[in-house]
Short mmCIF file of C-alpha atoms in Angstrom, two decimals:
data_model
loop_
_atom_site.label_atom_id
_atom_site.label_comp_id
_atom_site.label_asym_id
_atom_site.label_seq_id
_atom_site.Cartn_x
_atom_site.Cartn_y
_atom_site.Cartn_z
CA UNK H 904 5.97 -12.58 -6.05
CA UNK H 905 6.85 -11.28 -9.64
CA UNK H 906 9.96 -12.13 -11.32
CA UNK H 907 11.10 -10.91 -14.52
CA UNK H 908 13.58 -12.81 -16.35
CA UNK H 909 16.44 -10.99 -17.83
CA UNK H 910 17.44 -12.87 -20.98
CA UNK H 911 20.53 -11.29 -22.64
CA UNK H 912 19.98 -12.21 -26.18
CA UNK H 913 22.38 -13.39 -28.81
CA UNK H 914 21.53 -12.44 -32.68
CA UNK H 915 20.28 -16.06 -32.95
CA UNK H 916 17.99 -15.48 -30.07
CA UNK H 917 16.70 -12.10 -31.59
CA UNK H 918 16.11 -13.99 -34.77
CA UNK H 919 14.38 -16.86 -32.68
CA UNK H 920 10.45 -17.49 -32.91
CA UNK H 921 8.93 -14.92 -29.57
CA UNK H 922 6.92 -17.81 -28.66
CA UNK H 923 10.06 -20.65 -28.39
CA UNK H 924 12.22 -17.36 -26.83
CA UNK H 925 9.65 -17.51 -24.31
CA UNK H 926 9.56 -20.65 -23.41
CA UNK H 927 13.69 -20.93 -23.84
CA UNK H 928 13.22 -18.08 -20.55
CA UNK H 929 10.64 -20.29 -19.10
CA UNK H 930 12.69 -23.35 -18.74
CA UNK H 931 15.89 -21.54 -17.92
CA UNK H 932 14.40 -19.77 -14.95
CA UNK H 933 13.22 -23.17 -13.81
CA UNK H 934 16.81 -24.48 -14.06
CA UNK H 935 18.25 -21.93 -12.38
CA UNK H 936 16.28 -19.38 -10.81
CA UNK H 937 16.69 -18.60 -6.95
CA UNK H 938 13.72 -19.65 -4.12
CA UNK H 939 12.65 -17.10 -2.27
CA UNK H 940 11.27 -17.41 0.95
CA UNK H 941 9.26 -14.21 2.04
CA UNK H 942 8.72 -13.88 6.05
CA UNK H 943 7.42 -10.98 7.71
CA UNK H 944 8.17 -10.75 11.29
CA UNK H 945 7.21 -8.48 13.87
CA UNK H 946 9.77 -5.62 15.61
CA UNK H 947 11.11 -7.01 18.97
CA UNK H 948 10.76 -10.44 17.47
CA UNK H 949 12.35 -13.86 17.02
CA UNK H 950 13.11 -15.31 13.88
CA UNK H 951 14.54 -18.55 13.04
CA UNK H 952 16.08 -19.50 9.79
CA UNK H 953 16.47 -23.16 9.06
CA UNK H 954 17.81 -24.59 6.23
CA UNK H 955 15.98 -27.78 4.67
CA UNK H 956 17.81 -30.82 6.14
CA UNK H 957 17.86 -32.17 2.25
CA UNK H 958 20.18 -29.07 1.39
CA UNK H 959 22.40 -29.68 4.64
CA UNK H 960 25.53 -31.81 3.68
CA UNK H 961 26.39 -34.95 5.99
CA UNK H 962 30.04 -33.35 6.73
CA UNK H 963 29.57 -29.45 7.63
CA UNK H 964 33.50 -28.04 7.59
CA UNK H 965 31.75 -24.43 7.44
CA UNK H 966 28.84 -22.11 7.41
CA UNK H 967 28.23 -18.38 6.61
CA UNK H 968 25.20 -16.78 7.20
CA UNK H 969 24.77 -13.34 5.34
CA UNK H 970 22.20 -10.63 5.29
CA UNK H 971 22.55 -8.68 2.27
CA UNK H 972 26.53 -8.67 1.55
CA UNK H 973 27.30 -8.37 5.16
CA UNK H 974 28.29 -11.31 7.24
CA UNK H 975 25.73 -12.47 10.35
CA UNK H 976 27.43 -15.50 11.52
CA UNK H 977 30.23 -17.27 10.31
CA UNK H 978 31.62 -20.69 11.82
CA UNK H 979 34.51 -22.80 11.64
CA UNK H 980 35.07 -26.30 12.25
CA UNK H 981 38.52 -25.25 13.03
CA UNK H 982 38.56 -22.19 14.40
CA UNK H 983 34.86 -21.52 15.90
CA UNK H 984 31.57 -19.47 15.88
CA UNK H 985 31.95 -15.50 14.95
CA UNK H 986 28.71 -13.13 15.30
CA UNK H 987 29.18 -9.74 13.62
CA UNK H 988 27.95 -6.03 13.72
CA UNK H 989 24.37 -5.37 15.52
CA UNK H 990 23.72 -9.40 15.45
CA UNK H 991 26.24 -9.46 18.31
CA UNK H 992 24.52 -10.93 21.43
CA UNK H 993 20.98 -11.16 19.95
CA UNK H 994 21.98 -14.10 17.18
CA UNK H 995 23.07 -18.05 17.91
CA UNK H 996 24.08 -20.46 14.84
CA UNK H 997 23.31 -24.63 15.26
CA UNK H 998 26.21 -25.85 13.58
CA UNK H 999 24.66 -29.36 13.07
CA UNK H 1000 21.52 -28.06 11.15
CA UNK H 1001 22.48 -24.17 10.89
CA UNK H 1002 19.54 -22.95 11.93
CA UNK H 1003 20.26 -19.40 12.39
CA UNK H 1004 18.22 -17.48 15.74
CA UNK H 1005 18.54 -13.82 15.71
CA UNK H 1006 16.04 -11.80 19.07
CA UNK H 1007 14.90 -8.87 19.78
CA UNK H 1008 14.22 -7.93 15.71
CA UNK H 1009 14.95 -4.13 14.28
CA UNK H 1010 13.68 -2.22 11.18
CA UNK H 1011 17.42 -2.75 9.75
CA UNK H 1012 17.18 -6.22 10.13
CA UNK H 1013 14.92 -6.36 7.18
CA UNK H 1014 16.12 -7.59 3.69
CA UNK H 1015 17.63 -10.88 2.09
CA UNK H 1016 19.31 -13.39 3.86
CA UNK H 1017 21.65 -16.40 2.24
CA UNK H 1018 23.49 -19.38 3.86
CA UNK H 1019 26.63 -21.45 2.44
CA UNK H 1020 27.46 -24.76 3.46
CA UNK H 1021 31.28 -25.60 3.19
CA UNK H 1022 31.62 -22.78 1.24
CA UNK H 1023 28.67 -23.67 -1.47
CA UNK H 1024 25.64 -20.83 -1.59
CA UNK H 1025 22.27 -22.99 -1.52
CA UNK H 1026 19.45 -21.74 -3.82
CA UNK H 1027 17.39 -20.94 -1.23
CA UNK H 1028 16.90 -17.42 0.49
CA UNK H 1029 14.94 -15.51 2.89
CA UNK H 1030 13.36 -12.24 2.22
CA UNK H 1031 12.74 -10.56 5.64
CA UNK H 1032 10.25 -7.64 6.44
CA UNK H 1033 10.37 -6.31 10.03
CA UNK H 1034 7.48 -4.38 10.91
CA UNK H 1035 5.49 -2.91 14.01
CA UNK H 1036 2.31 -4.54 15.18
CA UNK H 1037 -0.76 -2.70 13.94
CA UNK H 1038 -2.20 -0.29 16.94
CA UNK H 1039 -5.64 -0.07 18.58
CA UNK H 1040 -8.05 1.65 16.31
CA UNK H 1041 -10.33 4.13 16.53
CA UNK H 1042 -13.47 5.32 14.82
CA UNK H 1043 -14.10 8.88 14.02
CA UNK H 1044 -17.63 10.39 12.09
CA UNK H 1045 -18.74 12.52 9.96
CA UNK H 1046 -21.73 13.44 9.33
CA UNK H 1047 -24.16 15.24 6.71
CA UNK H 1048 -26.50 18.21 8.79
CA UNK H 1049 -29.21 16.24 9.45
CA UNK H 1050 -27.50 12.83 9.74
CA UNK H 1051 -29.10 10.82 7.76
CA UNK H 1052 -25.73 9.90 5.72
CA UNK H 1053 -22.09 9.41 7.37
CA UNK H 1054 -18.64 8.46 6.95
CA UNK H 1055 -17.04 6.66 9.25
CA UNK H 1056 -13.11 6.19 9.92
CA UNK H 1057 -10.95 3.59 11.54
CA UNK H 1058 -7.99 5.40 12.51
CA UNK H 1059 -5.10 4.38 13.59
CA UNK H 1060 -1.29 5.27 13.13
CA UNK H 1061 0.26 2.43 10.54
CA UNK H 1062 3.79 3.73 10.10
CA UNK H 1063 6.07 0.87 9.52
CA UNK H 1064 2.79 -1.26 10.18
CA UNK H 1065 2.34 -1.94 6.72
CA UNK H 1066 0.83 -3.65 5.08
CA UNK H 1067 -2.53 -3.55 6.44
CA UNK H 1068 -6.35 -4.18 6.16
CA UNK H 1069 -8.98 -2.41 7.33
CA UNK H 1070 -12.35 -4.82 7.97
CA UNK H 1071 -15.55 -3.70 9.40
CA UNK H 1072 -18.64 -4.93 11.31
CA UNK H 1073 -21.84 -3.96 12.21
CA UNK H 1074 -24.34 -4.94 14.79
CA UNK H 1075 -23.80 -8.73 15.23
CA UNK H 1076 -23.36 -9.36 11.70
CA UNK H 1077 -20.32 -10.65 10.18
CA UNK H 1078 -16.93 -9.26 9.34
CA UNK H 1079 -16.33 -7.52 6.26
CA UNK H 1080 -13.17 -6.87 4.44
CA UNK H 1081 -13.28 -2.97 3.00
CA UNK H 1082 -11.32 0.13 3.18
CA UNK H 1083 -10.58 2.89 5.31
CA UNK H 1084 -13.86 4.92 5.29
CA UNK H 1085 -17.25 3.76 5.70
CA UNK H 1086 -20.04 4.96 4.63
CA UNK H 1087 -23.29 4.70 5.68
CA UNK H 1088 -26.85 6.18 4.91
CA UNK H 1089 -30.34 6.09 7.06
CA UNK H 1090 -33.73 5.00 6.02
CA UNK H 1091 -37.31 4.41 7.75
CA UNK H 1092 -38.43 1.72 6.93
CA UNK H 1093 -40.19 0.21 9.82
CA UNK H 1094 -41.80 0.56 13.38
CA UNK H 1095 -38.31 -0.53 15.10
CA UNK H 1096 -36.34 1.64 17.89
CA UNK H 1097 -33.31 -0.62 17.13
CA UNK H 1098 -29.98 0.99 16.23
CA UNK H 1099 -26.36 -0.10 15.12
CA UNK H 1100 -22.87 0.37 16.59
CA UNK H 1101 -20.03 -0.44 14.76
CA UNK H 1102 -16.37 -1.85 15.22
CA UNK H 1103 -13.38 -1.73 13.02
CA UNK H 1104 -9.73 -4.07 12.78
CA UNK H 1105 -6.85 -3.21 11.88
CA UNK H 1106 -4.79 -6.45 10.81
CA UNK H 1107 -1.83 -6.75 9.02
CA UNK H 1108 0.79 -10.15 9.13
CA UNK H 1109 1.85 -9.99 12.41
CA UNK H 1110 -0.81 -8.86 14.71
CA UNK H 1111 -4.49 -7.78 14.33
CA UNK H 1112 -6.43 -5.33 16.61
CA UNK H 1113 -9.96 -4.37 17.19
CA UNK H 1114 -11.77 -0.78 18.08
CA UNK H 1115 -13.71 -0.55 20.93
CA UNK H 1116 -17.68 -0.32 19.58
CA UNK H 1117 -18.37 3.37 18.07
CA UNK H 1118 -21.22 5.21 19.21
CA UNK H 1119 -24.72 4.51 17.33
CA UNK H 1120 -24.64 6.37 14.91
CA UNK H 1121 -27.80 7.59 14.07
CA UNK H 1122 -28.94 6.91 17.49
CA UNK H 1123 -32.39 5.73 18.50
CA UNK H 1124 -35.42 7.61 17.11
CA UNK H 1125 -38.29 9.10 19.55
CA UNK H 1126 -40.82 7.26 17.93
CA UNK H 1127 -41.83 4.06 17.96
CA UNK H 1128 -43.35 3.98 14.48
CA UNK H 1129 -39.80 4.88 12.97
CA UNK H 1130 -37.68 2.02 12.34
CA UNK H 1131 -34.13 2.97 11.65
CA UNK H 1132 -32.89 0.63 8.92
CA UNK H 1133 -29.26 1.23 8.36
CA UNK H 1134 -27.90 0.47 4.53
CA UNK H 1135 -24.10 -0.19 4.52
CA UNK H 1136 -22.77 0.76 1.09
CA UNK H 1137 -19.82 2.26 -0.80
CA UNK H 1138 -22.43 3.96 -2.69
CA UNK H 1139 -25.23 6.05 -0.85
CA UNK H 1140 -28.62 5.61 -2.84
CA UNK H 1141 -29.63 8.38 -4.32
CA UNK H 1142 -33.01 8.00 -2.67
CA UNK H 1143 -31.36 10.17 -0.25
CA UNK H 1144 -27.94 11.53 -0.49
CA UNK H 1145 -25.88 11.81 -3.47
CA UNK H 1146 -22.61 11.82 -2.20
CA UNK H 1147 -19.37 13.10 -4.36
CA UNK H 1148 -16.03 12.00 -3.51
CA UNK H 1149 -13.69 14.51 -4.49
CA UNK H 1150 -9.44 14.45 -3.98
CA UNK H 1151 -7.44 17.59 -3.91
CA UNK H 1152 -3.65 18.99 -3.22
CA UNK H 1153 -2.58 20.69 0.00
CA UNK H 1154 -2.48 24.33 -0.86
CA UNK H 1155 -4.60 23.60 -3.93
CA UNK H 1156 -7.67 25.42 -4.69
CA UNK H 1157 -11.67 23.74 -4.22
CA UNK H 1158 -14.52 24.75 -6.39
CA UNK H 1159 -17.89 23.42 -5.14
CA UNK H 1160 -20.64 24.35 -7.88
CA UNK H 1161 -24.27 22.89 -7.34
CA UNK H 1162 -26.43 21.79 -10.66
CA UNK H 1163 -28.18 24.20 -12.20
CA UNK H 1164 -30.89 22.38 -11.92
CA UNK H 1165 -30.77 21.85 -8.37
CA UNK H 1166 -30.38 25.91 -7.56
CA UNK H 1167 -33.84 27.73 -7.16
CA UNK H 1168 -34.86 30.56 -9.86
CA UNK H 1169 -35.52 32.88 -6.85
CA UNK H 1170 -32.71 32.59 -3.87
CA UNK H 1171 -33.12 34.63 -0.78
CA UNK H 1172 -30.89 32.69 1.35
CA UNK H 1173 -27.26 30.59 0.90
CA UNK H 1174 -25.35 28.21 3.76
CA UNK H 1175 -22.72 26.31 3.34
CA UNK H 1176 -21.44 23.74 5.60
CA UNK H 1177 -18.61 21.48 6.86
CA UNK H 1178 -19.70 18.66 8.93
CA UNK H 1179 -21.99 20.60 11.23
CA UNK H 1180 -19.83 23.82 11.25
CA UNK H 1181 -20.61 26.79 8.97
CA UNK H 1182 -18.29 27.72 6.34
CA UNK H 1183 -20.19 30.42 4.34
CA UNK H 1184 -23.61 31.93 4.55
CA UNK H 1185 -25.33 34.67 2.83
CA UNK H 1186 -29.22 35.72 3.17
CA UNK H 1187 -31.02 38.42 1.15
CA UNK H 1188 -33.09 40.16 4.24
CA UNK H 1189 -30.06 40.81 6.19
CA UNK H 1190 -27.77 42.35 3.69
CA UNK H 1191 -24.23 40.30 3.65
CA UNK H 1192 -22.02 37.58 3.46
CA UNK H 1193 -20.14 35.48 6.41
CA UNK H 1194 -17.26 33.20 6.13
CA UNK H 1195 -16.85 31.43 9.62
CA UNK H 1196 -13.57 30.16 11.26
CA UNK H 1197 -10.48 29.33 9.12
CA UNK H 1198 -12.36 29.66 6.14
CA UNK H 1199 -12.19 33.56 6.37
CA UNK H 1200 -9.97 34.89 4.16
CA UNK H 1201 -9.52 32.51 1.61
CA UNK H 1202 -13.12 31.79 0.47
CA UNK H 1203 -15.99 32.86 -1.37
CA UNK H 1204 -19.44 32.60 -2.41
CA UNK H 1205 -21.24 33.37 -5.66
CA UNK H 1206 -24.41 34.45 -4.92
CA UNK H 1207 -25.98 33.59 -7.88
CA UNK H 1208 -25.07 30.31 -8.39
CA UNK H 1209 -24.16 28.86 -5.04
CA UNK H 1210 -20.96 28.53 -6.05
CA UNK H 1211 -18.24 27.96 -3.26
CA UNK H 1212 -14.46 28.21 -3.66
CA UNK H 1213 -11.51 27.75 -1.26
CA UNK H 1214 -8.40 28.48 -1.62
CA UNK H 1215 -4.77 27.17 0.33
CA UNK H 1216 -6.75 23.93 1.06
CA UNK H 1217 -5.11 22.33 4.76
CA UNK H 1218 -5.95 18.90 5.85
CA UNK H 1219 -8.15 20.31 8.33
CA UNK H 1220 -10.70 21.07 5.06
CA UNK H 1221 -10.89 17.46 4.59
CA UNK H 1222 -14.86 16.11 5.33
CA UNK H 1223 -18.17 16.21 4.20
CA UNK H 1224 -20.00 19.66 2.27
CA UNK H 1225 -23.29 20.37 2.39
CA UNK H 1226 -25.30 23.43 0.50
CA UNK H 1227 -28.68 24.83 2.04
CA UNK H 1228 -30.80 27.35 -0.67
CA UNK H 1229 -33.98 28.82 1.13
CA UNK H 1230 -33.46 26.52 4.17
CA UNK H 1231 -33.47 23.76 2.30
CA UNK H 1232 -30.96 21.38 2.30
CA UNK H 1233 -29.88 19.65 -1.12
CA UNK H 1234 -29.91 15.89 -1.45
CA UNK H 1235 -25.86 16.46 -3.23
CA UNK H 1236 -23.07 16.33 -0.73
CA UNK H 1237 -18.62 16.50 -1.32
CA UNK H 1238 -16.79 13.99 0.60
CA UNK H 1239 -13.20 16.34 0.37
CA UNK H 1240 -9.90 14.22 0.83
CA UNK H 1241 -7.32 16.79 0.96
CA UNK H 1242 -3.52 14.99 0.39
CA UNK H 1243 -0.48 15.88 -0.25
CA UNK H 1244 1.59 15.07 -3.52
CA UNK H 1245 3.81 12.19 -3.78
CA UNK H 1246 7.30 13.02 -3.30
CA UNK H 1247 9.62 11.81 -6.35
CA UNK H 1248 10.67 8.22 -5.76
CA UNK H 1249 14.00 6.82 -5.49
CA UNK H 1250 15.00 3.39 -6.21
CA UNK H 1251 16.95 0.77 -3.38
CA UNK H 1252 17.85 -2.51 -3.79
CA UNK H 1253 18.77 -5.66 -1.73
CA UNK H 1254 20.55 -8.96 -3.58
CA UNK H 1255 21.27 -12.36 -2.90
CA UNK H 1256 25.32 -12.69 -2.80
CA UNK H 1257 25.74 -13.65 -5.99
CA UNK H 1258 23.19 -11.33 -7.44
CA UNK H 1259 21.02 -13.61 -9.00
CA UNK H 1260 17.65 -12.44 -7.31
CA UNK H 1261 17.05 -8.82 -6.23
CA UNK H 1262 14.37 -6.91 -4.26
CA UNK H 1263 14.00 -3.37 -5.49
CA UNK H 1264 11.86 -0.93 -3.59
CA UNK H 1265 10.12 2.08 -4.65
CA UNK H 1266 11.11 4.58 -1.27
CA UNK H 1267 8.99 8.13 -0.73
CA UNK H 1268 7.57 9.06 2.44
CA UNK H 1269 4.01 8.79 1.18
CA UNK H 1270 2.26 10.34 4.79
CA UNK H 1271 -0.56 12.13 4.37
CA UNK H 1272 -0.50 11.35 0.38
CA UNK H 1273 -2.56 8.07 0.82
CA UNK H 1274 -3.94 6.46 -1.40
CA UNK H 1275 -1.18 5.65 -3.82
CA UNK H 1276 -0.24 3.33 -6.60
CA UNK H 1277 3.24 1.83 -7.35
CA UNK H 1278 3.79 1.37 -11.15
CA UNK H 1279 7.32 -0.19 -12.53
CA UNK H 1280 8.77 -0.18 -16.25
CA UNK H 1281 11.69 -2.16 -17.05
CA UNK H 1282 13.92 -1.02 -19.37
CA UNK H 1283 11.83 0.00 -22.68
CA UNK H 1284 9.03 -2.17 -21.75
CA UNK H 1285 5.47 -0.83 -20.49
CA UNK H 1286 4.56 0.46 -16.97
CA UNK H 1287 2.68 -2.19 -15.08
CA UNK H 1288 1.14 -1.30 -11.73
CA UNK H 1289 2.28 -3.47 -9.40
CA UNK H 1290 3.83 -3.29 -5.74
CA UNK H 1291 6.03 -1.17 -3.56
CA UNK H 1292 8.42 -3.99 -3.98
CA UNK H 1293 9.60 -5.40 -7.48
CA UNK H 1294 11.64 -8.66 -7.06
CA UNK H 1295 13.56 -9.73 -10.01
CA UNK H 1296 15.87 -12.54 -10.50
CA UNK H 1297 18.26 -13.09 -13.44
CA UNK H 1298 18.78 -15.89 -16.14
CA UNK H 1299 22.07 -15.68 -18.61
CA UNK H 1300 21.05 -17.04 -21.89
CA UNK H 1301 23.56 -15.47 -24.60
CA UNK H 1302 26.38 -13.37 -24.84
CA UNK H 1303 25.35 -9.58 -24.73
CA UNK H 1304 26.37 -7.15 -22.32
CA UNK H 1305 23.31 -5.48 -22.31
CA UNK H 1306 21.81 -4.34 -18.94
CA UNK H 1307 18.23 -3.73 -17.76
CA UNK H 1308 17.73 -0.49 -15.52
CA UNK H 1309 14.46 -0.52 -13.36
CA UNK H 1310 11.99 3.19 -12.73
CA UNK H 1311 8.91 3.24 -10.61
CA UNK H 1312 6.31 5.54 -10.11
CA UNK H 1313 4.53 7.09 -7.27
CA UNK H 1314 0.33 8.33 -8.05
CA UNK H 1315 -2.32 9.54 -6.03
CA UNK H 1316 -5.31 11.15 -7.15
CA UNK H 1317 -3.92 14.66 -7.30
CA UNK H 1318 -0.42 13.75 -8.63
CA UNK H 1319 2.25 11.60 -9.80
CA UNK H 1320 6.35 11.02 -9.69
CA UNK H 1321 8.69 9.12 -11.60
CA UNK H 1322 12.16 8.05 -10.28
CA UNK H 1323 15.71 8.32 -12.19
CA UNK H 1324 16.37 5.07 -13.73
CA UNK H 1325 18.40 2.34 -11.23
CA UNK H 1326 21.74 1.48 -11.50
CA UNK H 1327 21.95 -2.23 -13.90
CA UNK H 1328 20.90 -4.21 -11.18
CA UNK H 1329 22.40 -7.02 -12.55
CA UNK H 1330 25.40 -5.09 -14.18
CA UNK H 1331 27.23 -6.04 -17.39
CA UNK H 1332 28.15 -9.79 -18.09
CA UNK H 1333 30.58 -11.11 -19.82
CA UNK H 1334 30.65 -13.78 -22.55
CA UNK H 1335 28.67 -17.39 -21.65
CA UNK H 1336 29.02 -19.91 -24.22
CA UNK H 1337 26.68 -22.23 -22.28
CA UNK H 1338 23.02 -21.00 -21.79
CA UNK H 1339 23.42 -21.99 -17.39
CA UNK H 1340 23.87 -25.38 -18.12
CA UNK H 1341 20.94 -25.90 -21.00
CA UNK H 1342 22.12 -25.75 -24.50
CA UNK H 1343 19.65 -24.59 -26.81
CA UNK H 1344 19.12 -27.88 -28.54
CA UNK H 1345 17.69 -28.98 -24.99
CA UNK H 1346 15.86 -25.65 -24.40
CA UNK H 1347 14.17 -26.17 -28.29
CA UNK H 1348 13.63 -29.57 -27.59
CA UNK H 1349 11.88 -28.78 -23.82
CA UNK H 1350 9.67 -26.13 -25.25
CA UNK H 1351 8.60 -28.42 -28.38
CA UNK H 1352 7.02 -30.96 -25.47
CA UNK H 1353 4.95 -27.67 -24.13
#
C-alpha cells in the first residue's frame, strides 16, 4: 500500500532541516495515521467484518457501520438494529462483538468501510474490492510458416476479474509465473519422437482456473532420428527465428521493411504472410501483384525492397509476419499487437468518514488497450508509476491551508493520457496549534533518537 503524507507546513517547518521534516512526517503518521485493511472478495460472496475485540468497549450503547459516507447498519441499545439501502436483507450486525455479515456481494459493494463504537470512529478500516472469479482459459497459436517458432495465448475474458496472473506449464515440468503470450521456438537436437503440450492458469485473489492441455504444438516428427527439443523463452534464439515485437494504434498505419542485407541483389519472387494466410505476393514470371483477403485495398508492396505497408490497422491484423524472397523464407519475423489508445483518465475517490485516509482510482475503460501503466503526480512533485489505485492518508502538522490535488496517467505502447487534476482530497484546513497531539519539541526530540 503507498501512503503519502500530506504535511501542511508552517514557515518554521519550511525553514526546518528536510531530513528532521522528514522524520517530523514519519513519526506523525505513526501517531496518527489510519490502518487499512485491504480484502478482496469474490461477487456473490460473504464477507465478514470483525472488529478486534481489544478495540470493542466493555459497555456497547451504539454502533454504526458505514461504507463510504453512507450508513450500512446502525444499532441502538435503545431503540434497535436498522439495515439501510441495497444492504437490506443481505446484511446482519452482532451487537456484542459487531461483527458486521453482508451475502450475496455486488460490484457496488466495493470501497471503504468504518465502524464507531458508542459513537467513537476506531482507527481501523476495511478497503473492499469485489470482483468476478477468473474464467476457464483457453490457448490459442500462432505460428511462423513452417512452425518452427510460435506464440501461444491463454485467453480468457478478465473483466472485473482483475487483478490477475497468467502462469504456464509445459510437459510435466513445473509451473511458471509469466505473461500473457508464450513463446516458443523448435530445435533438433536428438533421435526423440517426444513432443510437448502445454496448459495455462488464470489466477487472481479469489479463484484460480486451469486450461484444458493445448494441442502439441509442433507435433511429432516422422522420423525417428529427429528429436524435437522444445526451448521455452521470451526471447527466440536467433539460431532460428528472430522475432520482432512490434505495438501499433487501431486505424494506425504498419510499415514492415526487411534489412538490406537480408533482401537478395536479384528478386524474382515476393510473399508475404500472416500466420499461414497470404497477405501480399508478387513474382516476376507472372507479371503482377496480389493482396489477399482484408488486406486488399489498404496495402502495398515495394517491389524492390520488400517493403510492406498497411494501412487502417483492425485487431484482426494482430499476429505473426513472415517475408519469403525467391522461396525462401527469412529467419526475421513481426509479432503485431494492434491496441487501441487509452482513453483520458478521470479521477474517483473513496474516504474514511472523517477523511483521514483516501483511495483514489485512476478510471478508463482500458479494453483492448492492454498493456498499460498507471503513473500518479501529486501536486508539483514527480510522476511515479505506480498502481491503478493510489491510497493516501493525511497528517496535520502546521497551520496552512494549502491543499494537494492528485493526476494520473494512462500509457500503452502506442499512447498516453493525463487526467484533470482531483478535487483537494483532503480540502482546506483550518488553523491547528497542536501538531495531532505531538508538539514539535517531541517530534525533534523522536527524530534525534533515529
Amino acid at each position: 500500500m503507498y501512503c503519502y503524507l500530506l504535511s501542511l507546513q508552517t514557515n518554521s517547518l519550511a525553514d526546518m532541516p528536510k531530513l528532521t521534516l522528514i522524520r517530523l512526517c514519519f513519526w506523525l503518521c505513526l501517531a496518527r495515521m489510519v490502518v487499512s485493511g485491504d480484502l478482496y472478495h469474490q461477487v456473490e460472496g460473504d464477507l465478514v467484518l470483525k472488529p478486534e475485540k481489544s478495540t470493542v468497549p466493555d459497555h456497547i450503547t451504539s454502533i454504526l457501520w458505514k461504507h463510504g459516507k453512507n450508513k450500512v447498519a446502525e444499532w441502538y441499545k435503545d431503540y434497535g438494529l436498522d439495515i439501510y439501502g441495497t444492504f437490506i436483507n443481505r446484511t446482519t450486525l452482532d451487537q456484542t462483538t459487531g461483527e458486521l455479515r453482508i451475502s450475496g456481494l455486488m460490484k457496488t459493494d466495493s470501497g471503504v468501510y468504518s465502524v464507531e463504537f458508542n459513537s467513537k470512529l476506531l482507527d481501523k478500516t476495511y478497503t473492499l474490492s469485489v470482483i468476478k472469479a477468473v474464467p476457464k482459459p483457453t490457448i490459442t497459436s500462432s505460428c511462423n510458416p513452417d512452425k518452427t517458432s510460435c506464440t501461444l495465448t491463454c485467453e480468457g475474458d478478465t473483466t472485473d476479474a482483475e487483478p490477475v496472473t497468467y502462469s504456464w506449464k509445459e510437459g510435466e515440468g513445473p509451473w511458471v509465473v509469466g505473461g500473457k503470450l508464450l513463446i516458443v521456438s523448435k530445435s533438433h537436437t536428438g533421435n526423440s519422437t517426444n513432443s510437448y503440450n502445454y496448459i495455462c492458469k488464470l489466477n487472481n485473489t479469489v479463484s484460480g482456473e486451469v486450461s484444458e492441455p493445448g494441442e502439441e504444438v509442433f507435433g511429432s516428427e516422422p522420423s525417428n532420428r529427429d528429436f524435437v527439443g522444445v526451448v521455452v523463452t521470451a526471447i527466440v534464439a536467433t539460431v532460428f527465428i528472430v522475432i520482432t515485437d512490434l505495438y501499433h494504434q487501431v486505424e494506425g498505419d504498419l510499415v514492415l521493411k526487411p534489412e538490406k542485407s537480408t533482401v537478395p541483389d536479384h528478386i524474382t519472387s515476393i510473399l508475404w504472410k500472416h500466420g499461414k494466410y497470404k497477405v501480399a505476393e508478387w513474382d516476376n514470371d507472372f507479371g503482377g501483384l496480389d493482396i489477399y483477403g482484408n488486406f486488399r485495398e489498404r496495402t502495398t508492396l515495394d517491389q524492390t525492397t520488400g517493403e510492406l505497408r498497411i494501412s487502417g490497422l483492425m485487431k484482426t491484423d494482430s499476429g505473426i509476419y513472415s517475408v519469403e524472397f525467391n522461396s525462401k523464407l527469412l529467419d526475421k519475423t513481426y509479432t503485431l499487437s494492434v491496441i487501441k489508445a487509452v482513453p483520458k483518465p478521470t479521477i474517483t475517490s473513496s474516504c474514511n468518514p472523517d477523511k483521514t485516509s483516501c483511495t483514489l482510482t485512476c478510471e478508463g475503460d482500458t479494453t483492448d488497450a492492454e498493456p498499460v501503466t498507471y503513473s500518479w503526480k501529486v501536486g508539483e512533485g514527480p510522476w511515479q508509476v505506480l498502481d491503478k489505485q493510489l491510497n493516501v492518508c493525511k497528517s496535520n502538522t502546521g497551520k496552512s491551508n494549502s491543499g494537494y490535488n492528485y493526476i494520473c496517467k494512462l500509457n500503452n505502447a502506442v499512447s498516453g493520457e493525463v487526467s484533470e487534476p482531483g478535487e483537494e482530497v483532503f480540502g482546506s484546513e483550518g488553523n491547528h496549534e497542536e501538531e495531532l497531539g505531538v508538539g514539535k519539541g517531541e517530534a525533534d526530540e523522536a527524530a534525534e533518537k533515529t
